[in-house]
Short mmCIF file of N, CA and C and ligand atoms in Angstrom, two decimals:
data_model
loop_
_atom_site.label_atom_id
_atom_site.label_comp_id
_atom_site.label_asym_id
_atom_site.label_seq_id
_atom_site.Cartn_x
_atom_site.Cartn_y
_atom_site.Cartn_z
N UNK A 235 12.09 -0.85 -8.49
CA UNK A 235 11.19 0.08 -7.80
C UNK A 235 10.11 0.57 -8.76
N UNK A 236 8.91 0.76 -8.28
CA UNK A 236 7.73 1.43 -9.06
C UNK A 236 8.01 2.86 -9.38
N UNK A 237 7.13 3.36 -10.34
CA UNK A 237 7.79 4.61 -11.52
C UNK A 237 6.46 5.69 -10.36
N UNK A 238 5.77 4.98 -9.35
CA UNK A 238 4.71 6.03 -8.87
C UNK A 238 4.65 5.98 -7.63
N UNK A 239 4.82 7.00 -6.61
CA UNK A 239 4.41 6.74 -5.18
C UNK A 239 2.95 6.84 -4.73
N UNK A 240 2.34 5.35 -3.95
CA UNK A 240 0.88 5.65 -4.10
C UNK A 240 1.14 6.22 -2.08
N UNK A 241 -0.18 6.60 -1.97
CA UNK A 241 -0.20 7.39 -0.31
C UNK A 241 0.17 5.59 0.36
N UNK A 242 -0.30 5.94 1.83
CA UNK A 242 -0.34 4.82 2.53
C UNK A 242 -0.98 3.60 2.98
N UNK A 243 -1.32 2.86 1.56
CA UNK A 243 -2.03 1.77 2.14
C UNK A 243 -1.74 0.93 3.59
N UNK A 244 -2.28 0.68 4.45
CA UNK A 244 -1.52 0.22 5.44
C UNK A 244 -1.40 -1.22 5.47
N UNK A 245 -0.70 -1.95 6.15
CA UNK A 245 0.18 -3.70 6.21
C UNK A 245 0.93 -3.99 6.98
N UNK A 246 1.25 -4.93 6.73
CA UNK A 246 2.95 -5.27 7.50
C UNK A 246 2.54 -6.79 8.55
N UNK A 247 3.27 -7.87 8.46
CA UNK A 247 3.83 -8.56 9.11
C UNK A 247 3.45 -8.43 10.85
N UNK A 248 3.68 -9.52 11.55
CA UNK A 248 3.77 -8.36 12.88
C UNK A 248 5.34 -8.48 13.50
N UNK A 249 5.84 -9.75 12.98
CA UNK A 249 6.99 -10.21 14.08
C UNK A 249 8.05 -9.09 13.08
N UNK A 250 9.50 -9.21 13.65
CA UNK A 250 10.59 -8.76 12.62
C UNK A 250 10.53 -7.38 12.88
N UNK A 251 11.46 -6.98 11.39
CA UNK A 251 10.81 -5.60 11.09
C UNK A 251 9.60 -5.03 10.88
N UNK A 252 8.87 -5.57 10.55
CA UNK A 252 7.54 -4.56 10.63
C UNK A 252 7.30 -4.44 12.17
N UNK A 253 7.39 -5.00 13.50
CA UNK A 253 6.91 -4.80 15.03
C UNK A 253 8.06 -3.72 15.22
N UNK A 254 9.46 -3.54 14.77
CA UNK A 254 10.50 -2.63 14.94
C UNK A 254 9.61 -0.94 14.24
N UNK A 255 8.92 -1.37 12.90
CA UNK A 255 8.62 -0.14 12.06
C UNK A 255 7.03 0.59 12.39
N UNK A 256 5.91 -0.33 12.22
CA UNK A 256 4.90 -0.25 12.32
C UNK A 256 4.55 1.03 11.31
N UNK A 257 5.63 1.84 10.47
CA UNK A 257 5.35 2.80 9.83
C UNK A 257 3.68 2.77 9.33
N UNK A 258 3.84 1.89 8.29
CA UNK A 258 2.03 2.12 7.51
C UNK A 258 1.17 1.04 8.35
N UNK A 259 1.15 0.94 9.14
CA UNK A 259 0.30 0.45 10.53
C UNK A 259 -0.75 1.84 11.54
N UNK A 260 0.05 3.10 11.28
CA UNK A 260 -0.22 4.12 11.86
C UNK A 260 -0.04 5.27 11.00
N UNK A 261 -1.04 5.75 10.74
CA UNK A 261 -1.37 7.22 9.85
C UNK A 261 -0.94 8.64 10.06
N UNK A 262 -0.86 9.38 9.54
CA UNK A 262 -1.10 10.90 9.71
C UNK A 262 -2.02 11.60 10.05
N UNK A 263 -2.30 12.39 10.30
CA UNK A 263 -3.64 13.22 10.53
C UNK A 263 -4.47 13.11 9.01
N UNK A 264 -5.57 13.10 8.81
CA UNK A 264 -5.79 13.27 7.58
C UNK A 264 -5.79 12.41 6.17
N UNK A 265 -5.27 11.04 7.04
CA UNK A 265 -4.97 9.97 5.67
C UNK A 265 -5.43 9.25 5.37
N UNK A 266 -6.97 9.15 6.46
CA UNK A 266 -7.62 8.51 6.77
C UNK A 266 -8.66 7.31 5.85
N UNK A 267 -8.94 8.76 5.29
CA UNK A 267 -9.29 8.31 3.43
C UNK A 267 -8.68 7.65 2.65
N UNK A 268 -7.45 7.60 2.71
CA UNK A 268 -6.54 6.92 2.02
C UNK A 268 -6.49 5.35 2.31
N UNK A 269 -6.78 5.15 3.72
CA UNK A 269 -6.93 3.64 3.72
C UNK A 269 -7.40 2.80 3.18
N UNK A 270 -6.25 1.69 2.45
CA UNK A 270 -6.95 0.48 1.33
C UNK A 270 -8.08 0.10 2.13
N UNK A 271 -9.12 0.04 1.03
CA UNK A 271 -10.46 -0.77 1.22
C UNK A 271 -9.96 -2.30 1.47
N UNK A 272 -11.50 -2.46 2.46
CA UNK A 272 -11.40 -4.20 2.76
C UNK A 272 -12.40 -4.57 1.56
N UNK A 273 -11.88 -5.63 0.81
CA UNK A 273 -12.91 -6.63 0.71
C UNK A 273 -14.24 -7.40 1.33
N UNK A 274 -15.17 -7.79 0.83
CA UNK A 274 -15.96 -8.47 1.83
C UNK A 274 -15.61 -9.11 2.31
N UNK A 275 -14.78 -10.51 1.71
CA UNK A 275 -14.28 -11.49 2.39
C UNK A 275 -13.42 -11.24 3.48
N UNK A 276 -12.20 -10.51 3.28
CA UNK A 276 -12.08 -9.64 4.53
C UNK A 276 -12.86 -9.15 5.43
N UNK A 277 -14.11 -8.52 5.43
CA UNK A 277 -14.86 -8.07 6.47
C UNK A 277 -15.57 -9.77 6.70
N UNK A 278 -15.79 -10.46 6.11
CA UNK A 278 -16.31 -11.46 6.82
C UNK A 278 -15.43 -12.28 7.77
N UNK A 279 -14.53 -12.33 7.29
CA UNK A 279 -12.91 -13.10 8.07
C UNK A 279 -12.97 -12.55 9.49
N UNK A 280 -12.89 -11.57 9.76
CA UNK A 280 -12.53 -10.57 10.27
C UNK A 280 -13.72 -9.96 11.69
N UNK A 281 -14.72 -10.29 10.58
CA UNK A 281 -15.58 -10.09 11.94
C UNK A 281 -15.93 -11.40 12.50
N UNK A 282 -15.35 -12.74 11.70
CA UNK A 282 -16.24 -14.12 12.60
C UNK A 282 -15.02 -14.28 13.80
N UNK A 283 -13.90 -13.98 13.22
CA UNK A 283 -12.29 -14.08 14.26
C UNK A 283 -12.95 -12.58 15.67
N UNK A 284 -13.23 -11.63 15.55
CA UNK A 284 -13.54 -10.33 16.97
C UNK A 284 -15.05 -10.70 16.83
N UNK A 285 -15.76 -11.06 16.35
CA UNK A 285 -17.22 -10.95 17.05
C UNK A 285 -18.10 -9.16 16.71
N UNK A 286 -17.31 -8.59 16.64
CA UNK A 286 -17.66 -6.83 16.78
C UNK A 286 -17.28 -6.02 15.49
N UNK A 287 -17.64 -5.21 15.34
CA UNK A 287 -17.79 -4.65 14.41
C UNK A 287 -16.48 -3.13 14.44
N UNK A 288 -15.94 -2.84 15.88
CA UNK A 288 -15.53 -1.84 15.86
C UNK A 288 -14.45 -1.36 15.00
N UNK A 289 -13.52 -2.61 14.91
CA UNK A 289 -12.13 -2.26 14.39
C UNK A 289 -12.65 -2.07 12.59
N UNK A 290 -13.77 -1.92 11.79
CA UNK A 290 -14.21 -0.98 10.89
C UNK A 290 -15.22 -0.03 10.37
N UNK A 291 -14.71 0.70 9.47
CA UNK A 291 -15.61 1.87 9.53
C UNK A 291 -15.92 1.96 7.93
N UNK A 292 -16.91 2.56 7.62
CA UNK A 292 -17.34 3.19 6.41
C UNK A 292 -16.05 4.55 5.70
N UNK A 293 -16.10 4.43 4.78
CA UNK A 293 -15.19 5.60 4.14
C UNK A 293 -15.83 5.73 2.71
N UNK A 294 -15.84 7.23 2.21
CA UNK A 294 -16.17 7.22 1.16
C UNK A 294 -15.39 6.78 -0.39
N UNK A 295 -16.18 6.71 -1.36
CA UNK A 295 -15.15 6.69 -2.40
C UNK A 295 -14.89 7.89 -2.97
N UNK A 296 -13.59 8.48 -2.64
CA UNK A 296 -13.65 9.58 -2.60
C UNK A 296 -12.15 9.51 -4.29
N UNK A 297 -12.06 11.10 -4.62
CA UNK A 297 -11.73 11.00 -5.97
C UNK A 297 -10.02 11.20 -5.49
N UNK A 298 -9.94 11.34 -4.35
CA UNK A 298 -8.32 10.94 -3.47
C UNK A 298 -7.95 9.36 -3.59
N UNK A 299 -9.35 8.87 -3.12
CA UNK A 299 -9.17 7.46 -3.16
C UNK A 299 -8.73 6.51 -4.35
N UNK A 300 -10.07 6.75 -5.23
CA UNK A 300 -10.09 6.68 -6.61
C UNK A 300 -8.40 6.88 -7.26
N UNK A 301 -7.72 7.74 -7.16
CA UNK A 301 -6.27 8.51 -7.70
C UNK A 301 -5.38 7.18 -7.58
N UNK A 302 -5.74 7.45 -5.77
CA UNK A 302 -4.89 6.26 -5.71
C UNK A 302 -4.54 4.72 -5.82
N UNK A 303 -6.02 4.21 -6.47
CA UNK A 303 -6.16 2.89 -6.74
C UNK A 303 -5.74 2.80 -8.33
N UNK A 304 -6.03 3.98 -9.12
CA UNK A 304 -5.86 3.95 -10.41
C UNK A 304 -4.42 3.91 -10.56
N UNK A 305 -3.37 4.54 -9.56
CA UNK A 305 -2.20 4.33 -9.43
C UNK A 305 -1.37 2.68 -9.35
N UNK A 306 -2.38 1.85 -8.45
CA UNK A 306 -1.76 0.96 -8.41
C UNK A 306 -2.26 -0.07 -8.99
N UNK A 307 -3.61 0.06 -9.34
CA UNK A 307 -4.45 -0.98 -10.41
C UNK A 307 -4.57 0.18 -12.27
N UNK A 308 -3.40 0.13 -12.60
CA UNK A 308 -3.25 0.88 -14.08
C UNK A 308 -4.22 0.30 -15.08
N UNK A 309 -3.97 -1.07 -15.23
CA UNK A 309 -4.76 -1.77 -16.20
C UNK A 309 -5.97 -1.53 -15.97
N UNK A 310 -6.56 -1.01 -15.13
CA UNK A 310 -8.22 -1.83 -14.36
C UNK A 310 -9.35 -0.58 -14.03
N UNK A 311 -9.14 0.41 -15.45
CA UNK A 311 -9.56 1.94 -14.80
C UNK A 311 -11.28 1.47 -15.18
N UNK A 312 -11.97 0.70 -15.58
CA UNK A 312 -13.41 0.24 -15.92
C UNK A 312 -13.67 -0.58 -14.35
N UNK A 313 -12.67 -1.24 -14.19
CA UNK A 313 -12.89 -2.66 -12.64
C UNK A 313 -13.34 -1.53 -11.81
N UNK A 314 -12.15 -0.38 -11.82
CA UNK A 314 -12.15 -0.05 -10.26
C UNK A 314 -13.34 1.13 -10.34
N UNK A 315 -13.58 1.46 -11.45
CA UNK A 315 -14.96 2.45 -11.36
C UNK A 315 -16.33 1.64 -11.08
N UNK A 316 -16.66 0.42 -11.73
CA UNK A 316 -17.57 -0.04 -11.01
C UNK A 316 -17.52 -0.33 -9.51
N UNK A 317 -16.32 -0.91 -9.29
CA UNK A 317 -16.00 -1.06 -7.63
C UNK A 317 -16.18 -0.08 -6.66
N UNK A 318 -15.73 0.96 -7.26
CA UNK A 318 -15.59 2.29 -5.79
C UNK A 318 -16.30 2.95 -6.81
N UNK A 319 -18.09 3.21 -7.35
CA UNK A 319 -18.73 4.36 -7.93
C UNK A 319 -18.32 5.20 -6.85
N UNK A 320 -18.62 6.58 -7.83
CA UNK A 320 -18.35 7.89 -6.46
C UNK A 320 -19.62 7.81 -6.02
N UNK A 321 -19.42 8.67 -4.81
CA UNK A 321 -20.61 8.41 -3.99
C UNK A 321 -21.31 7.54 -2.86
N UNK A 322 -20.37 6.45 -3.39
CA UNK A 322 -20.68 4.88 -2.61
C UNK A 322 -19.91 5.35 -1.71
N UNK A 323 -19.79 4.24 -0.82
CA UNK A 323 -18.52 4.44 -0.04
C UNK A 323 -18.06 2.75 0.38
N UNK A 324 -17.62 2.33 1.08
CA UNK A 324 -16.63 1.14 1.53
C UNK A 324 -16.10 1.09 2.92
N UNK A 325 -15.95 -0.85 2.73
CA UNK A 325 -15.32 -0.51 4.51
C UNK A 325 -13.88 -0.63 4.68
N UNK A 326 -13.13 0.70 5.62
CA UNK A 326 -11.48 0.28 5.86
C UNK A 326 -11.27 -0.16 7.00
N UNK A 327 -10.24 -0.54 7.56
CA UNK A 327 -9.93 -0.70 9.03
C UNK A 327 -10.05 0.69 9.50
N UNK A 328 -10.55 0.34 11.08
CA UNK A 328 -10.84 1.97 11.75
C UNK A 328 -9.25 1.91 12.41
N UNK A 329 -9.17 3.44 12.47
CA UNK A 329 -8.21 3.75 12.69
C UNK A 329 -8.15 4.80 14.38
N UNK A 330 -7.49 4.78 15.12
CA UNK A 330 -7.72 5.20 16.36
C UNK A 330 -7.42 6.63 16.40
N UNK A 331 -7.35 7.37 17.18
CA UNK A 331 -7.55 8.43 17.71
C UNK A 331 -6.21 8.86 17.12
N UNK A 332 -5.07 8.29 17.55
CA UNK A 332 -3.75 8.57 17.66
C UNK A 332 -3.26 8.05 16.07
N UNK A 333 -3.84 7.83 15.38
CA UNK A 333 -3.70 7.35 13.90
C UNK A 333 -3.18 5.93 13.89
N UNK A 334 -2.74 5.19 15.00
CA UNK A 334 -2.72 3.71 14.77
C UNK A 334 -3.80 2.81 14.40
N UNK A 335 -3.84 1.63 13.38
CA UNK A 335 -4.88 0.79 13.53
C UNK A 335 -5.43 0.16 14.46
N UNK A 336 -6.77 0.05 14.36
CA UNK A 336 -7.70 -0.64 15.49
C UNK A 336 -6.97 -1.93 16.14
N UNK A 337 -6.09 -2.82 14.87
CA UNK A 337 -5.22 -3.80 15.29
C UNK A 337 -3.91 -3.55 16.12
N UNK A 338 -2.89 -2.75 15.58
CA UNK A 338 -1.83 -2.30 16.14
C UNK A 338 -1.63 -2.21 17.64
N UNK A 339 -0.73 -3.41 18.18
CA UNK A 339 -0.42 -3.46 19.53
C UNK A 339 1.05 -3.11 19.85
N UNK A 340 1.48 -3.44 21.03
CA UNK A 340 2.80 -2.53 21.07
C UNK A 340 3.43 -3.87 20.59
N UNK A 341 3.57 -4.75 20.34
CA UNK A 341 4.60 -5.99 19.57
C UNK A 341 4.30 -5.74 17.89
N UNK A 342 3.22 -4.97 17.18
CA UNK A 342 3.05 -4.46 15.66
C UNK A 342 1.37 -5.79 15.94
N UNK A 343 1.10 -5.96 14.61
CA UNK A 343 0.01 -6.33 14.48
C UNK A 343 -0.74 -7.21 14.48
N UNK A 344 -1.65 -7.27 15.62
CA UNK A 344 -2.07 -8.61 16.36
C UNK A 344 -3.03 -9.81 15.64
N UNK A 345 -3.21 -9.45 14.38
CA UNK A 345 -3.69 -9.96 13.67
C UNK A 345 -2.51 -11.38 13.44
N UNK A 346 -3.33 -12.49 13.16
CA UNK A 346 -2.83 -14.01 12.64
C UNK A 346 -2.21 -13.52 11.09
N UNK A 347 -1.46 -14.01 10.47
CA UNK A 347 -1.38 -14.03 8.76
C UNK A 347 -2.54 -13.79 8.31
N UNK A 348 -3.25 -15.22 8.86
CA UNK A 348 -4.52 -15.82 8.21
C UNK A 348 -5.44 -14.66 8.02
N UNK A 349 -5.52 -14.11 9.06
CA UNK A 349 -6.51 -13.47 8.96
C UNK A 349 -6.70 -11.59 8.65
N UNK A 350 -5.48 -11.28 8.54
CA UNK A 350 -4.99 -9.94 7.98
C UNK A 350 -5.54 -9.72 6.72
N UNK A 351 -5.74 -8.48 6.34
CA UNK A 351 -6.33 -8.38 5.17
C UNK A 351 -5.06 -8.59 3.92
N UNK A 352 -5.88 -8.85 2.87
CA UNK A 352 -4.62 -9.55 1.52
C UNK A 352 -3.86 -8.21 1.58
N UNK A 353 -3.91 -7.14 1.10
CA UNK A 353 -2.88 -5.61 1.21
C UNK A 353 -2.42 -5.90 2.45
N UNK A 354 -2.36 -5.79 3.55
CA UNK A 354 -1.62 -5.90 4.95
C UNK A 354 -0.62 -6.52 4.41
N UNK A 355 -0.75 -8.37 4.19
CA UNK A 355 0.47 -9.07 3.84
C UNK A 355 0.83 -8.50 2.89
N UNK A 356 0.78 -8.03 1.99
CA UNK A 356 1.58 -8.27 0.85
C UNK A 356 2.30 -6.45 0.76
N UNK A 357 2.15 -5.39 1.02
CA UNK A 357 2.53 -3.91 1.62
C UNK A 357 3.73 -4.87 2.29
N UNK A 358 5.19 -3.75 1.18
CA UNK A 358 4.91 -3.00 0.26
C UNK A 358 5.68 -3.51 -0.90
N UNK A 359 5.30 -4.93 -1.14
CA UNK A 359 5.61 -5.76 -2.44
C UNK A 359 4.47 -5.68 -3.25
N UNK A 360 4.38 -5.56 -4.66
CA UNK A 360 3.61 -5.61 -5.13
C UNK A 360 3.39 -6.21 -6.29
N UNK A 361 2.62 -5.68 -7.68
CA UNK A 361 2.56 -7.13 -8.47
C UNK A 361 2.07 -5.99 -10.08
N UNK A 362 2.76 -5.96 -11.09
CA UNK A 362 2.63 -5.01 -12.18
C UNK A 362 2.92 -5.87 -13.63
N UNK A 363 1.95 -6.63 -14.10
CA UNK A 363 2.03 -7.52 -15.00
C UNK A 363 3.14 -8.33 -14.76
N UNK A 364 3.97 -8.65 -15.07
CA UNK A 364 4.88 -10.17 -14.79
C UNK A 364 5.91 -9.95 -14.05
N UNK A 365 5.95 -8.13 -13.17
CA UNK A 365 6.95 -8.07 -12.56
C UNK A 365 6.51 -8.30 -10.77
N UNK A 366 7.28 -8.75 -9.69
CA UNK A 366 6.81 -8.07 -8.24
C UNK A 366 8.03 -7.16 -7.69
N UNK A 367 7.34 -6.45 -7.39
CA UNK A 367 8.21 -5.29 -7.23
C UNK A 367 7.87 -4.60 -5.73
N UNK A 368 8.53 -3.85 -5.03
CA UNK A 368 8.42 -2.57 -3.80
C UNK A 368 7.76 -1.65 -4.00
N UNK A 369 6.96 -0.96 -3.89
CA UNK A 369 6.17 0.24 -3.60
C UNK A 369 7.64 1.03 -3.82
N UNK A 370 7.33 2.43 -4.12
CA UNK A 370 8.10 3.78 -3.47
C UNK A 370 7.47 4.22 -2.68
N UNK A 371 7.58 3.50 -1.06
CA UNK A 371 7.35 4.32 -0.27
C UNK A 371 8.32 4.26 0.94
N UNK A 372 8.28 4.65 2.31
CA UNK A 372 9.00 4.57 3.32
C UNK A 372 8.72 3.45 4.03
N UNK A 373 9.32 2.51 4.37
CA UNK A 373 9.77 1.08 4.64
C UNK A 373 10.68 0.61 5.46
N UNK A 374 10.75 0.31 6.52
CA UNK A 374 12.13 -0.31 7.22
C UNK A 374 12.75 -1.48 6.45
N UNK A 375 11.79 -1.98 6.07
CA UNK A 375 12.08 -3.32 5.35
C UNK A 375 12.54 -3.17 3.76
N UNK A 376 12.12 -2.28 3.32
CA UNK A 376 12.88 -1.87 1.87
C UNK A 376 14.62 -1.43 2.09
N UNK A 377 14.37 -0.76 3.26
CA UNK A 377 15.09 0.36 4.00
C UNK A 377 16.61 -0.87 3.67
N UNK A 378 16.42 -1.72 4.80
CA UNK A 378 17.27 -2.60 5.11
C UNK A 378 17.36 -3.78 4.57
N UNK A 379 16.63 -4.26 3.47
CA UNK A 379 17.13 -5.41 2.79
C UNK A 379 17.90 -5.44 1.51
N UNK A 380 18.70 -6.14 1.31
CA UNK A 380 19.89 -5.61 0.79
C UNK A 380 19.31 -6.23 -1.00
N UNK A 381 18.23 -6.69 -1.27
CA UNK A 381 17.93 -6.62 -2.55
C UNK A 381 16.43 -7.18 -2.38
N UNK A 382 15.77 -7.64 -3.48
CA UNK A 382 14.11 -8.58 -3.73
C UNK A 382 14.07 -9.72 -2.82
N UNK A 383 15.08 -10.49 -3.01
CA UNK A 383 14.34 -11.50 -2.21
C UNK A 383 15.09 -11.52 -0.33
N UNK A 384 15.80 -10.75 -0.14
CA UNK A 384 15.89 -10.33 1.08
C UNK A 384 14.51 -9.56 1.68
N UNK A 385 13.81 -8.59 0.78
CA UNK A 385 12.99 -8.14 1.42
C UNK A 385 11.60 -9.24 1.55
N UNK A 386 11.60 -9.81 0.58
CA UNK A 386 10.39 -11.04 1.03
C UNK A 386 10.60 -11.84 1.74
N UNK A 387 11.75 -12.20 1.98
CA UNK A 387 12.24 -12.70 3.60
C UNK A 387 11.79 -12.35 4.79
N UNK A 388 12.23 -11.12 4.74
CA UNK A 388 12.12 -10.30 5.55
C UNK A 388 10.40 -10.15 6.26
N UNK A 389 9.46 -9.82 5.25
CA UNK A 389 8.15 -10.15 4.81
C UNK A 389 7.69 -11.41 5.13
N UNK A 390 8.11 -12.29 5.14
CA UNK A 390 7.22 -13.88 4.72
C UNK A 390 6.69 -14.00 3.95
N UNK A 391 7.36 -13.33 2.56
CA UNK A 391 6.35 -13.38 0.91
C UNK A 391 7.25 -14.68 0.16
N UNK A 392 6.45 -15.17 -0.82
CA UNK A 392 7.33 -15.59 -1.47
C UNK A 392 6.77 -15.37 -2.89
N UNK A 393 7.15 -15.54 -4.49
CA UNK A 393 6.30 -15.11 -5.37
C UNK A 393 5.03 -15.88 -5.36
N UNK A 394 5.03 -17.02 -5.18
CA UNK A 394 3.79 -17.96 -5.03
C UNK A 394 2.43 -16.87 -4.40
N UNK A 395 2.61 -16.57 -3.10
CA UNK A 395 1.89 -16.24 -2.15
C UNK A 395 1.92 -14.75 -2.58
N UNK A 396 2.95 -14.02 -3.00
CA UNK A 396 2.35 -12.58 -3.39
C UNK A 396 0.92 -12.01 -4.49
N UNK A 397 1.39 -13.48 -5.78
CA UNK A 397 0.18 -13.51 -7.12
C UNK A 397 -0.68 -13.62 -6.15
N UNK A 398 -0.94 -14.70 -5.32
CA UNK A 398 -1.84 -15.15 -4.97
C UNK A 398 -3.00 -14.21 -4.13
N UNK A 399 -2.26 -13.44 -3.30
CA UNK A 399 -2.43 -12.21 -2.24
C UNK A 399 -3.07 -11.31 -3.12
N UNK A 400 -2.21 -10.77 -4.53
CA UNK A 400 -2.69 -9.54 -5.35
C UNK A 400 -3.87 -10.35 -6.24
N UNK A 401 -4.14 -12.19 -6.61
CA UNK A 401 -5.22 -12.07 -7.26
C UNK A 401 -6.41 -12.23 -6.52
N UNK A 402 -6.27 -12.36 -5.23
CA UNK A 402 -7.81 -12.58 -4.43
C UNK A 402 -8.53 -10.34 -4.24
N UNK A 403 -7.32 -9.56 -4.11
CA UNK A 403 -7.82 -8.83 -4.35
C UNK A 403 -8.60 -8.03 -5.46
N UNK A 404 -7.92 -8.69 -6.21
CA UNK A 404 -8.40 -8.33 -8.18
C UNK A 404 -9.79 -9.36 -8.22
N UNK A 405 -9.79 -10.33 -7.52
CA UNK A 405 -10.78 -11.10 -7.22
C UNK A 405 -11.99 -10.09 -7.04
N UNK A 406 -11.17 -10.05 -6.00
CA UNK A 406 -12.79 -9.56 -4.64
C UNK A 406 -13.32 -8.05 -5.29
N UNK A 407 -12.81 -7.18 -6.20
CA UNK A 407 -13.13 -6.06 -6.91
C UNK A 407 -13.57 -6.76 -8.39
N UNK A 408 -13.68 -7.76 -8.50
CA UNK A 408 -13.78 -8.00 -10.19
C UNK A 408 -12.77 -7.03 -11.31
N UNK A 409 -11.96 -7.11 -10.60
CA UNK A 409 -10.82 -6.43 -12.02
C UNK A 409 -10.23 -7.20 -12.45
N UNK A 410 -9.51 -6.70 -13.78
CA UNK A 410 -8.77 -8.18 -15.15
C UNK A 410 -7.56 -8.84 -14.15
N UNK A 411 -7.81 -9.94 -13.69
CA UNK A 411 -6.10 -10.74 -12.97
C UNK A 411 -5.17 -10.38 -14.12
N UNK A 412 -4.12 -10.10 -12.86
CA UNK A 412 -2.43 -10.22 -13.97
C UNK A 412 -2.44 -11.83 -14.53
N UNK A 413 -1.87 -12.16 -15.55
CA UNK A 413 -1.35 -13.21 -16.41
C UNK A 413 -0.08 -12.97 -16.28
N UNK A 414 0.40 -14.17 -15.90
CA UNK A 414 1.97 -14.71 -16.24
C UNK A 414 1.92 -15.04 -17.76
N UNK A 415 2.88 -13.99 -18.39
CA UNK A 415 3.25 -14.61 -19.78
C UNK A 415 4.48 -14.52 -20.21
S1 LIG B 772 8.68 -2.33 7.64
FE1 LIG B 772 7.43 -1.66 5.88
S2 LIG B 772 5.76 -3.16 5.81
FE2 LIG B 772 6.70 -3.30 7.86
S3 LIG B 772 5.53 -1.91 9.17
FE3 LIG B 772 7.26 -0.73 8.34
S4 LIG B 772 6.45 0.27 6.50
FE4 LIG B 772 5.05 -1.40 7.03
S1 LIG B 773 -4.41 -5.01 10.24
FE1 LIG B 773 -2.38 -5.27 11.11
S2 LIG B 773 -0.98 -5.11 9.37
FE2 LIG B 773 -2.94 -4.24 8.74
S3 LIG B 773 -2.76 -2.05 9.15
FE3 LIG B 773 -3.69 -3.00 10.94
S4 LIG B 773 -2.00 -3.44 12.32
FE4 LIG B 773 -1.13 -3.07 10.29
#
């Protein structure tokens, strides 16, 4: 388990447990800010698959935000300041009235693999120099799998596809990729 709880990036699978949980699929009042940024490539994916623009919105880079990326990108406190200057702002998935995502249907999230943003799949496995590890956060799927590779089961992760997931995002921000050493 990670030594830090970051807020709620949101993710998840749709079939399985995550359509049973939908936990970080659907927000709090107020958390709104907190939602992991998309990448471009994500917003390009994303809008050629809906055509429309609705399911995102602008958010600022706010120093909530900021907290919490420095939390989960430790190494990368130069990457992620050019990435999110304050002031700027970024695009997240919009989030509805009722705090569910723009995606979130009653079977969990109607999004393809393919086309989910890289954090979606990979929430709430993650990737901390040569280890992959769980988030500390609330999880059905942490909840109930009875060790690591039960929960990437569980997930459809495997280590291959998790590096891969966490380096297109280190990508798409220009921060230092983890090295296997
Ligand atoms: S099981 Fe975990 S990853 Fe799946 S929807 Fe719930 S909180 Fe998200
Ligand atoms: S895109 Fe899908 S997996 Fe990601 S937060 Fe929305 S509903 Fe959940």
């Amino acid at each position: 388990m990670t030594a830090f709880q970051p807020p709620t990036p949101p993710a998840g699978p749709p079939a399985g447990v995550c359509a049973r949980c939908r936990r970080c699929c659907t927000l709090a009042p107020g958390e709104e800010g907190l939602v992991f940024p998309l990448s471009q490539e994500d917003v390009a994916r994303l809008d050629q698959a809906h055509g429309h623009a609705r399911w995102r919105e602008q958010s600022p880079n706010s120093s909530e935000l900021l907290d919490m990326l420095a939390k989960l990108f430790p190494r990368s406190p130069a990457g992620l300041a050019r990435a999110f200057p304050p002031g700027d702002s970024h695009w997240r998935l919009a989030v509805r009235a009722d705090g569910r995502c723009f995606f979130l249907g009653g079977q969990g999230c109607q999004l393809t693999a393919e086309q989910r943003p890289a954090h979606c799949r990979l929430f709430p496995v993650w990737r901390l120099g040569n280890h992959i590890l769980p988030l500390r956060v609330e999880c059905l799927a942490i909840a109930e799998a009875k060790d690591m590779r039960g929960l990437m089961k569980s997930l459809d992760l495997d280590v291959a596809l998790v590096k891969e997931l966490f380096a297109r995002i280190q990508r798409a921000w220009g921060l230092e990729e983890e090295r296997d050493t």
